[in-house]
Amino acid sequence: MIAPIVRDIAALRAQSEPWVRAGASIGVVPTMGALHDGHLSLVAAAKARCEHVIVTIFVNPKQFNTPEDLANYPRTEGEDARKLERFGVDAIYVPDGDVMYPEGFSTTVSVTGLTDVMDGIYRPGHFEGVATVVAKLFTQSRATDAFFGEKDFQQLQVVRRMACDLDIPITVHGCPTIREMDGLAMSSRNLLLSDRARIKAPILFEELEKIADGLAAGAPFADLHSSAIARLEKAGFTKTDYLELRANDDLALLEAPTRPARLFAASWLAGVRIIDNIAVES
Ligand code: PAF
């Protein structure tokens, strides 16, 4: 079934109005397009849980750190719409930049604490951009449920905090990371990897797994960390922004998994920044 593509807020509201009046559940899956199986797993989760599903596609300029990164971000709207056909979603919302940020737009949603670490440091302003656009997508769609991947676990926690703090009546669901056969976490940015870099990219996930195994065997995190960094460098990862063990809930830095925790990494390979995270046993 081909879902209607709606491009402005009035058309989106006209779609959802009867659902809201009927008290139906509405799932929203916010994306920036270039849909892969990771996104499609979120759509499947939304379809399983909600009576109506809206997928949003908006390459949000406010969350990019450089104009080149924004310009290089893959845009594949026609292909995305085709990939969504088999799911029978109710609407695909594809707003233009000036629908989302009309002239005079002056508001920024800023979540403190959770954004003081990891990508909050290495991508200044990124989470303000994410929180601002997601708050708008939540209120525009009037969704009851939202679906985000754990691949961007820090983003998931920031969005949860934002929705709670702004009293937006929505349940935010975190869904498992979907991986390629060789372990690489699915990401639209993987399209930017050269063939050579694509072969090496799963090494980041392999190193996270080695650290998780080492922690489970009682090895100190600091030792596991330094050998992982050395192997990453040898494999051609030019710079690791962070490779850290942090608590799930408040993202506090840990030396051992004394409470539910994850390993988080961001590392550069052939000019592409790869991020990943995995849960560890606590
Ligand atoms: O994860 C993404 O694709 C984006 O950060 C999101 C949540 C769609 C906001 O632009």
Coordinates of C-alpha atoms and ligand atoms in Angstrom, one line a residue:
M1 CA 0.0 0.0 0.0
I2 CA 1.4 3.4 -1.0
A3 CA 1.2 5.7 2.0
P4 CA 0.2 9.4 1.4
I5 CA 3.2 11.7 1.5
V6 CA 2.2 14.8 3.5
R7 CA 4.5 17.9 3.4
D8 CA 2.9 20.4 5.8
I9 CA 1.5 20.6 9.3
A10 CA -2.1 21.2 8.2
A11 CA -2.1 18.1 5.9
L12 CA -0.6 16.0 8.7
R13 CA -3.2 17.2 11.2
A14 CA -6.0 16.5 8.7
Q15 CA -4.7 12.9 8.5
S16 CA -4.4 12.4 12.2
E17 CA -7.5 14.3 13.4
P18 CA -10.0 11.4 13.1
W19 CA -7.5 9.1 14.9
V20 CA -7.0 11.6 17.7
R21 CA -10.8 12.0 18.0
A22 CA -11.3 8.2 18.1
G23 CA -8.7 7.9 20.9
A24 CA -6.6 5.6 18.7
S25 CA -2.9 4.9 19.3
I26 CA -0.6 6.7 16.9
G27 CA 3.1 5.6 16.5
V28 CA 5.7 8.0 15.1
V29 CA 9.0 6.9 13.7
P30 CA 11.2 9.9 13.2
T31 CA 14.0 9.5 10.6
M32 CA 16.2 11.5 8.3
G33 CA 15.5 9.1 5.4
A34 CA 18.1 6.9 3.6
L35 CA 16.0 4.1 5.3
H36 CA 17.7 0.8 6.1
D37 CA 16.6 -2.4 7.9
G38 CA 17.3 -0.6 11.2
H39 CA 14.7 2.0 10.5
L40 CA 12.3 -0.6 9.0
S41 CA 12.6 -2.6 12.3
L42 CA 11.3 0.6 14.1
V43 CA 8.4 0.8 11.6
A44 CA 7.6 -2.9 12.3
A45 CA 7.7 -2.3 16.0
A46 CA 5.3 0.8 15.6
K47 CA 3.0 -1.3 13.4
A48 CA 2.9 -4.1 16.0
R49 CA 2.0 -1.7 18.8
C50 CA -0.1 1.1 17.3
E51 CA -3.3 1.4 15.3
H52 CA -1.8 4.1 13.1
V53 CA 1.8 4.8 12.1
I54 CA 3.4 7.9 10.8
V55 CA 7.0 7.8 9.5
T56 CA 8.7 11.2 9.3
I57 CA 11.6 12.0 6.9
F58 CA 13.4 15.3 7.6
V59 CA 17.1 15.9 7.2
N60 CA 17.3 18.3 10.1
P61 CA 19.9 21.0 9.4
K62 CA 20.0 22.0 13.1
Q63 CA 21.7 18.8 14.2
F64 CA 24.6 18.8 11.8
N65 CA 28.0 20.3 12.8
T66 CA 29.3 21.2 9.4
P67 CA 27.7 22.3 6.1
E68 CA 29.7 19.5 4.3
D69 CA 28.2 16.8 6.6
L70 CA 24.7 18.2 5.9
A71 CA 25.3 18.4 2.2
N72 CA 26.8 14.8 2.1
Y73 CA 23.9 13.2 4.0
P74 CA 22.2 10.7 1.7
R75 CA 18.7 11.8 0.4
T76 CA 16.7 9.0 -1.1
E77 CA 13.0 9.9 -0.7
G78 CA 11.6 7.9 -3.7
E79 CA 13.4 4.7 -2.6
D80 CA 12.4 5.3 1.1
A81 CA 8.7 5.5 0.1
R82 CA 9.0 2.3 -1.8
K83 CA 10.7 0.5 1.1
L84 CA 7.8 1.6 3.4
E85 CA 5.1 0.2 1.0
R86 CA 5.1 -3.3 2.5
F87 CA 4.5 -2.0 6.0
G88 CA 1.2 -0.2 5.2
V89 CA 2.0 2.9 7.2
D90 CA -0.7 5.5 7.3
A91 CA 1.4 8.6 6.4
I92 CA 4.9 9.6 5.5
Y93 CA 5.6 13.1 6.7
V94 CA 8.2 14.9 4.7
P95 CA 8.3 18.6 5.7
D96 CA 10.4 21.2 4.0
G97 CA 13.0 23.2 6.0
D98 CA 10.7 26.3 6.1
V99 CA 7.7 24.2 7.3
M100 CA 9.8 23.0 10.2
Y101 CA 11.7 26.3 10.8
P102 CA 9.7 29.2 9.3
E103 CA 11.1 32.7 9.2
G104 CA 11.5 34.0 12.7
F105 CA 11.9 30.6 14.3
S106 CA 13.8 31.3 17.6
T107 CA 13.3 28.4 20.0
T108 CA 15.8 25.8 21.0
V109 CA 15.1 22.8 23.2
S110 CA 18.2 22.1 25.4
V111 CA 18.5 19.0 27.6
T112 CA 21.3 19.4 30.2
G113 CA 23.3 16.7 32.0
L114 CA 22.8 13.8 29.5
T115 CA 24.3 16.0 26.8
D116 CA 27.4 17.0 28.7
V117 CA 29.2 13.8 27.6
M118 CA 30.2 11.8 24.5
D119 CA 28.4 13.2 21.4
G120 CA 27.4 16.2 23.4
I121 CA 31.1 17.1 23.6
Y122 CA 32.2 16.0 20.2
R123 CA 29.2 17.4 18.3
P124 CA 28.4 20.7 20.0
G125 CA 24.8 21.8 19.4
H126 CA 23.8 18.4 17.9
F127 CA 21.5 17.4 20.7
E128 CA 19.8 20.8 20.9
G129 CA 19.0 20.3 17.2
V130 CA 17.7 16.8 17.8
A131 CA 15.7 17.7 20.9
T132 CA 14.2 20.7 19.1
V133 CA 13.1 18.9 16.0
V134 CA 11.9 15.8 17.9
A135 CA 9.8 18.0 20.2
K136 CA 8.2 19.5 17.1
L137 CA 7.6 16.2 15.4
F138 CA 6.0 14.9 18.6
T139 CA 3.6 17.8 18.9
Q140 CA 2.9 18.0 15.1
S141 CA 2.1 14.3 14.8
R142 CA 0.2 14.1 18.1
A143 CA 1.6 10.6 18.4
T144 CA 1.0 8.5 21.5
D145 CA 4.1 6.4 21.0
A146 CA 7.5 7.0 19.4
F147 CA 10.2 4.5 18.3
F148 CA 13.9 5.1 18.3
G149 CA 16.9 2.8 17.8
E150 CA 19.3 1.9 20.6
K151 CA 22.1 2.4 18.1
D152 CA 21.9 6.1 19.1
F153 CA 21.4 5.3 22.8
Q154 CA 22.5 8.8 24.0
Q155 CA 19.9 10.3 21.7
L156 CA 17.2 7.9 23.0
Q157 CA 17.9 9.0 26.6
V158 CA 17.9 12.7 25.6
V159 CA 14.6 12.3 23.8
R160 CA 13.1 10.5 26.8
R161 CA 14.2 13.2 29.2
M162 CA 12.9 16.0 26.9
A163 CA 9.5 14.4 26.4
C164 CA 9.2 13.8 30.2
D165 CA 10.4 17.4 31.1
L166 CA 8.1 19.1 28.6
D167 CA 5.1 16.9 29.6
I168 CA 4.6 15.6 26.1
P169 CA 2.1 12.7 26.5
I170 CA 4.1 10.1 24.5
T171 CA 5.7 6.8 25.3
V172 CA 9.3 6.6 23.9
H173 CA 10.2 3.0 23.0
G174 CA 13.9 2.0 22.5
C175 CA 14.4 -0.8 19.9
P176 CA 17.4 -3.0 19.5
T177 CA 20.3 -2.1 17.1
I178 CA 20.0 -4.0 13.8
R179 CA 23.4 -5.2 12.5
E180 CA 24.8 -6.3 9.2
M181 CA 25.9 -9.9 8.9
D182 CA 29.4 -8.9 9.8
G183 CA 28.3 -7.0 13.0
L184 CA 28.4 -3.4 11.7
A185 CA 25.5 -1.5 13.2
M186 CA 23.2 -0.3 10.4
S187 CA 23.4 3.4 9.8
S188 CA 22.6 5.7 6.9
R189 CA 26.2 7.0 7.2
N190 CA 27.5 3.5 6.2
L191 CA 26.7 4.5 2.6
L192 CA 29.6 7.0 2.9
L193 CA 32.2 4.3 3.6
S194 CA 34.5 3.3 0.7
D195 CA 34.6 -0.5 -0.1
R196 CA 37.9 -0.8 1.7
A197 CA 36.7 1.0 4.8
R198 CA 33.4 -1.0 4.8
I199 CA 35.4 -4.2 5.2
K200 CA 37.2 -2.8 8.3
A201 CA 34.2 -1.0 9.9
P202 CA 32.9 -4.0 11.9
I203 CA 36.2 -4.0 13.9
L204 CA 34.7 -1.3 16.2
F205 CA 31.9 -3.6 17.2
E206 CA 34.3 -6.5 17.6
E207 CA 36.4 -4.4 20.0
L208 CA 33.3 -3.6 22.0
E209 CA 32.5 -7.3 22.3
K210 CA 36.1 -8.1 23.4
I211 CA 35.8 -5.4 26.1
A212 CA 32.4 -6.8 27.2
D213 CA 33.9 -10.3 27.4
G214 CA 36.9 -9.0 29.3
L215 CA 34.7 -7.2 31.9
A216 CA 32.6 -10.3 32.3
A217 CA 35.8 -12.2 33.1
G218 CA 36.8 -9.6 35.7
A219 CA 39.5 -7.7 33.8
P220 CA 39.9 -4.0 34.6
F221 CA 38.3 -1.6 32.1
A222 CA 41.4 0.6 31.8
D223 CA 43.5 -2.4 30.5
L224 CA 40.8 -3.5 28.1
H225 CA 40.4 0.1 26.9
S226 CA 44.1 0.6 26.1
S227 CA 44.5 -2.7 24.2
A228 CA 41.3 -2.0 22.2
I229 CA 42.5 1.5 21.2
A230 CA 45.9 0.1 20.1
R231 CA 44.1 -2.5 17.9
L232 CA 41.8 0.1 16.4
E233 CA 44.7 2.3 15.5
K234 CA 46.5 -0.7 13.9
A235 CA 43.4 -1.5 11.9
G236 CA 43.3 2.1 10.5
F237 CA 40.9 3.9 12.8
T238 CA 42.5 7.3 12.8
K239 CA 41.0 8.8 15.9
T240 CA 38.7 7.5 18.7
D241 CA 36.5 10.3 20.1
Y242 CA 35.5 8.1 23.0
L243 CA 35.4 4.5 24.1
E244 CA 33.7 4.5 27.5
L245 CA 31.7 2.4 30.0
R246 CA 28.6 4.4 31.1
A247 CA 25.4 3.7 33.1
N248 CA 22.3 3.3 31.0
D249 CA 20.0 5.7 32.9
D250 CA 22.1 8.8 33.6
L251 CA 25.1 8.0 31.3
A252 CA 27.5 8.4 34.3
L253 CA 31.0 7.2 33.7
L254 CA 31.8 3.8 35.3
E255 CA 35.0 1.8 35.9
A256 CA 33.1 -1.4 36.2
P257 CA 29.5 -2.4 35.4
T258 CA 28.2 -2.1 38.9
R259 CA 24.7 -1.2 37.5
P260 CA 23.0 -1.6 34.1
A261 CA 25.6 -0.2 31.7
R262 CA 26.8 0.0 28.1
L263 CA 30.0 0.4 26.3
F264 CA 29.9 3.4 23.9
A265 CA 32.3 4.2 21.1
A266 CA 32.8 6.8 18.4
S267 CA 35.7 6.3 16.1
W268 CA 36.9 7.7 12.7
L269 CA 37.6 5.4 9.7
A270 CA 38.6 6.9 6.4
G271 CA 36.9 10.2 7.1
V272 CA 33.6 8.6 8.4
R273 CA 32.6 8.7 12.0
I274 CA 31.3 5.4 13.2
I275 CA 29.3 5.2 16.5
D276 CA 28.2 2.1 18.3
N277 CA 27.2 0.8 21.7
I278 CA 26.5 -2.5 23.4
A279 CA 25.0 -3.6 26.7
V280 CA 27.3 -5.3 29.2
E281 CA 26.5 -7.7 32.0
S282 CA 26.2 -6.0 35.4
Ligands
PAF1 O1 18.2 9.6 14.5 C1 17.9 10.3 13.6 O2 17.7 9.9 12.5 C2 17.6 11.8 13.9 O3 18.5 12.2 14.9 C3 16.2 12.1 14.3 C4 15.8 11.4 15.6 C5 15.3 11.7 13.2 C6 16.0 13.6 14.5 O4 16.3 14.3 13.4

